[in-house]
XYZ file of C-alpha atoms in Angstrom:
419
model
C 161.157 -58.583 4.151
C 158.942 -55.652 5.144
C 155.603 -55.664 3.378
C 153.438 -52.773 2.294
C 151.148 -51.798 5.169
C 148.182 -52.778 2.997
C 149.534 -56.296 2.470
C 148.646 -58.741 5.234
C 149.289 -62.434 5.816
C 146.467 -64.466 7.323
C 146.943 -68.050 8.495
C 143.988 -70.417 8.305
C 144.218 -73.883 9.863
C 141.980 -76.823 8.969
C 142.060 -79.612 11.559
C 139.898 -82.049 13.509
C 136.965 -83.754 11.837
C 137.098 -81.513 8.751
C 140.684 -82.550 8.073
C 140.053 -86.229 8.817
C 137.088 -86.212 6.428
C 139.338 -84.715 3.761
C 141.958 -87.423 4.359
C 139.240 -90.087 4.020
C 138.074 -88.615 0.698
C 141.658 -88.389 -0.511
C 142.115 -92.078 0.404
C 138.967 -93.092 -1.512
C 140.249 -91.250 -4.576
C 143.776 -92.671 -4.361
C 142.622 -96.218 -3.556
C 140.718 -96.429 -6.845
C 143.944 -95.917 -8.785
C 146.188 -98.491 -7.085
C 146.405 -102.287 -7.094
C 147.453 -103.912 -3.822
C 148.192 -107.652 -3.751
C 145.355 -109.674 -2.260
C 142.675 -107.047 -2.907
C 140.604 -106.005 -5.889
C 141.500 -102.560 -7.241
C 139.924 -99.906 -5.046
C 138.939 -102.392 -2.301
C 142.027 -102.370 -0.076
C 141.331 -101.272 3.534
C 142.688 -97.878 4.546
C 145.181 -99.307 7.040
C 146.645 -101.561 4.311
C 146.901 -98.626 1.909
C 148.589 -96.490 4.598
C 151.067 -99.235 5.415
C 152.084 -99.524 1.745
C 152.044 -95.881 0.660
C 152.134 -93.888 3.896
C 149.582 -91.389 5.152
C 151.722 -88.591 3.701
C 150.682 -89.686 0.204
C 147.160 -88.390 0.978
C 148.150 -84.970 2.316
C 148.240 -82.930 -0.904
C 144.956 -84.274 -2.274
C 143.333 -83.598 1.090
C 144.795 -80.073 1.106
C 143.248 -79.440 -2.319
C 139.877 -80.546 -0.942
C 139.938 -78.086 1.950
C 141.533 -75.136 0.152
C 138.227 -73.610 -0.948
C 136.631 -73.922 2.531
C 139.792 -72.358 3.972
C 139.526 -69.510 1.471
C 135.881 -68.918 2.383
C 136.804 -68.989 6.071
C 139.487 -66.379 5.471
C 137.014 -64.126 3.621
C 134.427 -64.497 6.403
C 136.921 -63.675 9.137
C 137.908 -60.552 7.174
C 134.463 -59.538 5.906
C 134.909 -56.005 7.206
C 138.130 -55.566 5.223
C 138.025 -54.365 1.600
C 140.285 -56.718 -0.372
C 141.357 -55.077 -3.635
C 143.314 -57.866 -5.355
C 143.085 -61.622 -5.738
C 144.623 -63.155 -2.588
C 147.717 -65.326 -2.934
C 147.916 -68.622 -1.069
C 150.822 -70.736 0.161
C 151.025 -73.971 2.139
C 152.582 -73.293 5.550
C 152.457 -76.740 7.150
C 150.738 -80.073 6.729
C 150.554 -83.254 8.824
C 148.137 -85.958 9.886
C 146.701 -83.481 12.398
C 145.879 -80.642 9.987
C 146.941 -78.203 7.335
C 147.814 -74.509 7.514
C 147.429 -72.094 4.615
C 148.853 -68.587 4.484
C 146.733 -66.145 2.489
C 148.376 -62.902 1.426
C 145.718 -60.246 0.996
C 145.950 -56.689 -0.246
C 143.578 -54.235 1.387
C 142.408 -50.910 0.023
C 144.976 -48.195 0.752
C 144.141 -45.068 2.702
C 143.602 -42.065 0.445
C 144.214 -38.543 1.723
C 142.097 -36.486 -0.624
C 143.769 -33.216 -1.543
C 142.391 -30.293 -3.507
C 139.897 -31.483 -6.104
C 137.851 -28.311 -6.613
C 138.817 -25.156 -8.517
C 141.681 -26.947 -10.225
C 142.003 -24.318 -12.940
C 141.755 -26.769 -15.828
C 140.397 -25.214 -19.035
C 138.452 -27.151 -21.615
C 139.741 -26.912 -25.162
C 137.622 -24.770 -27.473
C 136.481 -26.753 -30.506
C 136.587 -25.361 -34.039
C 136.147 -27.016 -37.432
C 138.243 -25.704 -40.335
C 137.335 -25.638 -44.024
C 140.332 -27.885 -44.678
C 138.972 -30.537 -42.283
C 135.587 -30.449 -44.023
C 137.278 -30.739 -47.437
C 139.372 -33.704 -46.272
C 136.279 -35.418 -44.860
C 134.450 -34.835 -48.155
C 137.344 -36.378 -50.101
C 137.432 -39.368 -47.731
C 133.689 -39.869 -48.268
C 134.114 -39.738 -52.038
C 137.044 -42.167 -51.859
C 134.949 -44.661 -49.913
C 132.539 -44.746 -52.858
C 135.264 -44.763 -55.482
C 135.399 -47.607 -58.018
C 138.363 -49.299 -59.622
C 137.746 -49.389 -63.375
C 139.796 -50.969 -66.170
C 141.839 -48.487 -68.199
C 143.683 -48.662 -71.471
C 147.174 -47.328 -72.053
C 150.146 -47.472 -69.738
C 150.570 -47.806 -65.977
C 150.781 -44.457 -64.181
C 151.500 -43.533 -60.584
C 148.341 -44.155 -58.527
C 147.044 -46.863 -60.862
C 146.408 -50.461 -59.797
C 148.480 -52.948 -61.778
C 147.269 -56.562 -61.749
C 150.505 -58.488 -62.105
C 152.118 -61.918 -62.129
C 155.635 -61.913 -60.714
C 158.408 -64.281 -59.712
C 161.709 -63.377 -58.066
C 165.101 -64.927 -58.836
C 168.440 -64.663 -57.049
C 171.411 -65.790 -59.103
C 168.960 -67.371 -61.531
C 167.204 -69.447 -58.853
C 163.625 -68.704 -57.715
C 163.468 -67.856 -54.027
C 160.737 -68.737 -51.531
C 157.930 -66.197 -51.109
C 158.868 -64.307 -54.277
C 155.993 -65.437 -56.496
C 152.473 -64.091 -56.981
C 149.662 -64.282 -59.528
C 147.058 -61.624 -60.325
C 148.405 -59.502 -57.496
C 146.781 -56.065 -57.198
C 149.590 -53.567 -56.682
C 148.762 -49.896 -56.156
C 151.602 -47.953 -57.710
C 152.963 -45.455 -55.216
C 151.849 -47.427 -52.162
C 155.477 -48.427 -51.479
C 154.411 -51.909 -50.431
C 157.064 -53.624 -52.530
C 160.858 -53.397 -52.428
C 162.143 -49.872 -53.196
C 162.422 -49.385 -56.958
C 159.991 -52.158 -57.900
C 156.880 -50.015 -58.333
C 158.753 -47.254 -60.198
C 159.755 -49.780 -62.873
C 156.135 -50.882 -63.389
C 155.233 -47.346 -64.477
C 154.981 -47.156 -68.279
C 154.188 -50.846 -68.792
C 151.148 -51.852 -70.862
C 148.655 -54.701 -70.552
C 150.215 -58.120 -71.390
C 153.711 -56.589 -71.360
C 156.474 -58.620 -69.681
C 159.590 -57.156 -68.119
C 162.569 -58.062 -65.934
C 162.797 -55.740 -62.922
C 166.128 -55.454 -61.129
C 166.041 -54.444 -57.455
C 168.142 -54.780 -54.320
C 166.649 -55.935 -51.029
C 167.172 -53.535 -48.083
C 169.963 -54.308 -45.618
C 167.394 -54.611 -42.814
C 165.148 -57.093 -44.687
C 163.833 -59.858 -42.409
C 165.212 -62.741 -44.518
C 168.917 -63.381 -43.912
C 169.249 -64.941 -47.392
C 167.881 -61.861 -49.152
C 168.958 -58.810 -47.140
C 171.163 -56.569 -49.253
C 170.968 -58.996 -52.219
C 170.383 -58.091 -55.876
C 167.486 -59.990 -57.448
C 165.459 -60.054 -60.659
C 161.668 -60.155 -60.792
C 160.022 -61.401 -63.972
C 156.803 -59.396 -64.183
C 153.772 -59.508 -66.459
C 150.978 -56.904 -66.375
C 147.621 -58.650 -66.775
C 145.383 -55.620 -66.355
C 145.507 -51.932 -65.428
C 142.882 -50.227 -63.290
C 142.401 -46.669 -62.156
C 140.318 -45.258 -59.340
C 137.217 -43.377 -60.461
C 136.028 -40.819 -57.902
C 132.229 -40.369 -58.049
C 130.596 -37.101 -59.038
C 128.464 -35.247 -56.495
C 125.317 -35.981 -58.472
C 121.879 -37.482 -57.839
C 123.154 -41.080 -58.206
C 125.860 -40.493 -55.614
C 123.463 -39.085 -53.011
C 121.076 -42.003 -53.602
C 123.949 -44.431 -52.977
C 124.950 -42.412 -49.919
C 121.425 -42.924 -48.491
C 121.785 -40.317 -45.748
C 118.510 -38.747 -44.702
C 118.249 -35.108 -45.757
C 121.538 -35.170 -47.661
C 120.972 -34.367 -51.337
C 123.577 -31.738 -52.182
C 127.224 -30.862 -51.647
C 126.204 -28.133 -49.188
C 124.020 -30.420 -47.046
C 126.728 -33.108 -47.073
C 129.392 -30.620 -45.990
C 127.127 -29.379 -43.197
C 126.622 -32.963 -41.954
C 130.344 -33.663 -42.157
C 131.038 -30.470 -40.191
C 128.623 -31.600 -37.471
C 130.257 -35.040 -37.369
C 133.750 -33.567 -37.092
C 132.607 -31.138 -34.397
C 130.953 -33.922 -32.370
C 134.102 -36.040 -32.610
C 136.365 -33.148 -31.590
C 134.048 -32.177 -28.729
C 134.144 -35.731 -27.402
C 137.933 -35.735 -27.680
C 138.067 -32.378 -25.879
C 135.738 -33.672 -23.153
C 137.847 -36.804 -22.643
C 141.023 -34.718 -22.486
C 139.364 -32.296 -20.041
C 138.374 -35.144 -17.710
C 141.862 -36.668 -17.991
C 143.436 -33.366 -16.965
C 141.049 -32.970 -14.022
C 141.887 -36.480 -12.844
C 145.598 -35.832 -13.323
C 145.425 -32.690 -11.160
C 143.350 -34.463 -8.510
C 145.806 -37.368 -8.411
C 148.751 -34.979 -8.039
C 147.041 -33.422 -5.007
C 146.104 -36.648 -3.207
C 148.319 -38.859 -1.059
C 148.146 -42.638 -1.438
C 150.522 -45.599 -1.366
C 149.190 -47.845 -4.120
C 149.942 -51.554 -3.501
C 151.750 -53.329 -6.323
C 149.037 -56.011 -6.399
C 146.463 -53.429 -7.521
C 148.682 -52.403 -10.436
C 149.297 -56.030 -11.395
C 145.593 -56.847 -11.289
C 144.827 -53.872 -13.541
C 147.565 -55.008 -15.921
C 146.024 -58.487 -16.069
C 142.632 -56.922 -16.821
C 144.145 -54.795 -19.605
C 145.908 -57.816 -21.119
C 142.609 -59.745 -21.189
C 140.872 -56.818 -22.891
C 143.711 -56.500 -25.399
C 143.407 -60.213 -26.140
C 139.675 -59.813 -26.810
C 140.381 -56.910 -29.172
C 142.934 -59.030 -31.039
C 140.397 -61.854 -31.407
C 138.030 -59.423 -33.143
C 140.830 -58.871 -35.689
C 141.365 -62.617 -36.105
C 144.592 -62.727 -34.091
C 145.645 -64.540 -30.944
C 147.845 -63.041 -28.246
C 150.586 -65.564 -29.076
C 150.509 -64.514 -32.744
C 150.821 -60.884 -31.657
C 153.889 -61.747 -29.584
C 155.428 -63.550 -32.562
C 154.728 -60.713 -35.012
C 156.102 -58.057 -32.667
C 158.951 -60.173 -31.283
C 157.741 -59.459 -27.746
C 156.127 -61.248 -24.813
C 153.702 -60.626 -21.950
C 156.352 -58.914 -19.832
C 157.139 -56.446 -22.638
C 153.449 -55.737 -23.234
C 152.902 -55.126 -19.531
C 155.843 -52.726 -19.485
C 154.144 -50.737 -22.253
C 150.828 -50.755 -20.379
C 152.167 -50.067 -16.894
C 151.885 -46.267 -16.959
C 148.268 -46.478 -18.108
C 147.509 -49.131 -15.454
C 148.933 -46.907 -12.706
C 146.857 -43.986 -13.985
C 143.658 -46.072 -14.029
C 144.151 -47.344 -10.481
C 144.996 -43.880 -9.157
C 141.967 -42.369 -10.940
C 139.706 -45.009 -9.443
C 141.016 -44.360 -5.933
C 140.570 -40.601 -6.421
C 136.958 -40.938 -7.566
C 136.150 -43.388 -4.758
C 137.553 -40.879 -2.254
C 135.426 -38.106 -3.795
C 132.400 -40.388 -3.566
C 132.971 -40.764 0.197
C 133.697 -37.059 0.693
C 130.621 -35.972 -1.269
C 128.423 -38.745 0.206
C 127.396 -40.019 -3.234
C 124.856 -42.836 -3.003
C 122.870 -44.512 -5.755
C 119.555 -46.139 -4.862
C 118.760 -49.615 -6.199
C 115.663 -48.323 -8.027
C 117.724 -45.667 -9.814
C 120.331 -48.232 -10.827
C 117.665 -50.638 -12.117
C 116.243 -47.930 -14.398
C 119.704 -47.262 -15.817
C 120.317 -51.015 -16.228
C 117.140 -51.308 -18.330
C 118.246 -48.359 -20.502
C 121.727 -49.820 -20.992
C 120.306 -53.254 -21.808
C 118.202 -51.662 -24.569
C 121.270 -49.920 -26.004
C 123.075 -53.269 -26.219
C 119.922 -55.018 -27.459
C 119.865 -57.365 -24.481
C 117.479 -58.429 -21.754
C 118.099 -56.693 -18.426
C 119.068 -59.890 -16.586
C 121.447 -60.906 -19.377
C 123.051 -57.455 -19.330
C 123.451 -57.478 -15.544
C 125.082 -60.901 -15.667
C 127.676 -59.668 -18.155
C 128.141 -56.293 -16.443
C 128.672 -57.785 -13.005
C 125.295 -57.266 -11.345
C 123.361 -54.273 -10.067
C 126.178 -53.359 -7.667
C 128.509 -52.780 -10.623
C 125.873 -50.547 -12.258
C 125.658 -48.556 -9.023
C 129.442 -48.319 -8.809
C 129.693 -47.103 -12.398
C 127.029 -44.457 -11.728
C 128.826 -43.342 -8.561
C 132.076 -42.898 -10.457
C 130.297 -40.872 -13.146
C 128.732 -38.664 -10.469
C 132.163 -38.099 -8.936
C 133.483 -37.000 -12.352
C 130.546 -34.587 -12.706
C 131.433 -33.091 -9.313
C 135.018 -32.598 -10.513
C 133.713 -30.755 -13.581
C 131.048 -28.713 -11.797
C 133.499 -27.453 -9.175
C 136.295 -26.601 -11.556
């Protein structure tokens, strides 16, 4: 099968003394685990062990011992080649005389840089509307809203604290019971029709609520079935939106904000900053998209796969911050790693292509970052993350990664400046 021109197979052979030493170590390891008649465990001579088990029994352990040296040898022999993905390794041959490994490496593809200046991309003009400010003000007030007990009957928008238990054909069903459950009426979190029938109930009132489960409900036993919920209202609460008064602004604790006008001005600035950042990100994305369309490159599949693996790891970390594992995510979404990678593939291809474009611009524009300049930036970044410089560099990947990141940012600035 013909391989991509950037995919190469390299054979590395380990033989002679290095291989014999590996066989000896493999024998010492194996000998400790076997019992041969006439000898204490681990004390049988090598020739006796070989006669009983054969020299072939040592080959795979010995191959494991020399795999790392073989890998290092392969890297050294190809030190002038830029490898862009984790090499794959296969065993080609093995005998008492030596072992041969085949390493499949993917090298950086050639990029023919097309037009990357005067791309004609326009940056979106940012405006903040009165409606956006009003919505932001309401969101701020809602964040400081309190749920207070109310008298009277349940109304749409209220919070009903309820006990409930569901019955199908007079028999309670699993998962249909709750106590002191806070149900916001109008949230549509329960079965259709349930919340509507709570409206008008009073505290301590009990009622039978008749509903029908949807045909697409996840439980086979309940989908499309008519059931009865016995419900009791324990308490009714309503949401109290705060007034824009002195107490509210003290609770808000925002420097210089002591009136509706000053709060609206701050919210306008926040919205504008957010929209400007969004516009800037979109502008850069469009510049990269145009530059990618104009360049010529044959991206090896291994680069895409490696980016996908990196994205999966990042996604897993994000899930952990939400208290979920990747396996739980797959269960909840009825998917698997292959499905997730399919969803991420387009973004992975875009990221790899963008990186290759910026690296080509770096070469074309002769962008170089001095170590001293990178060290200053590393100190600044470490302060932002409240870390020591050495600790930050260890996590970031070293000073070379700081330099690389700065080079890529410079390349983006060149795209913008020349547009």
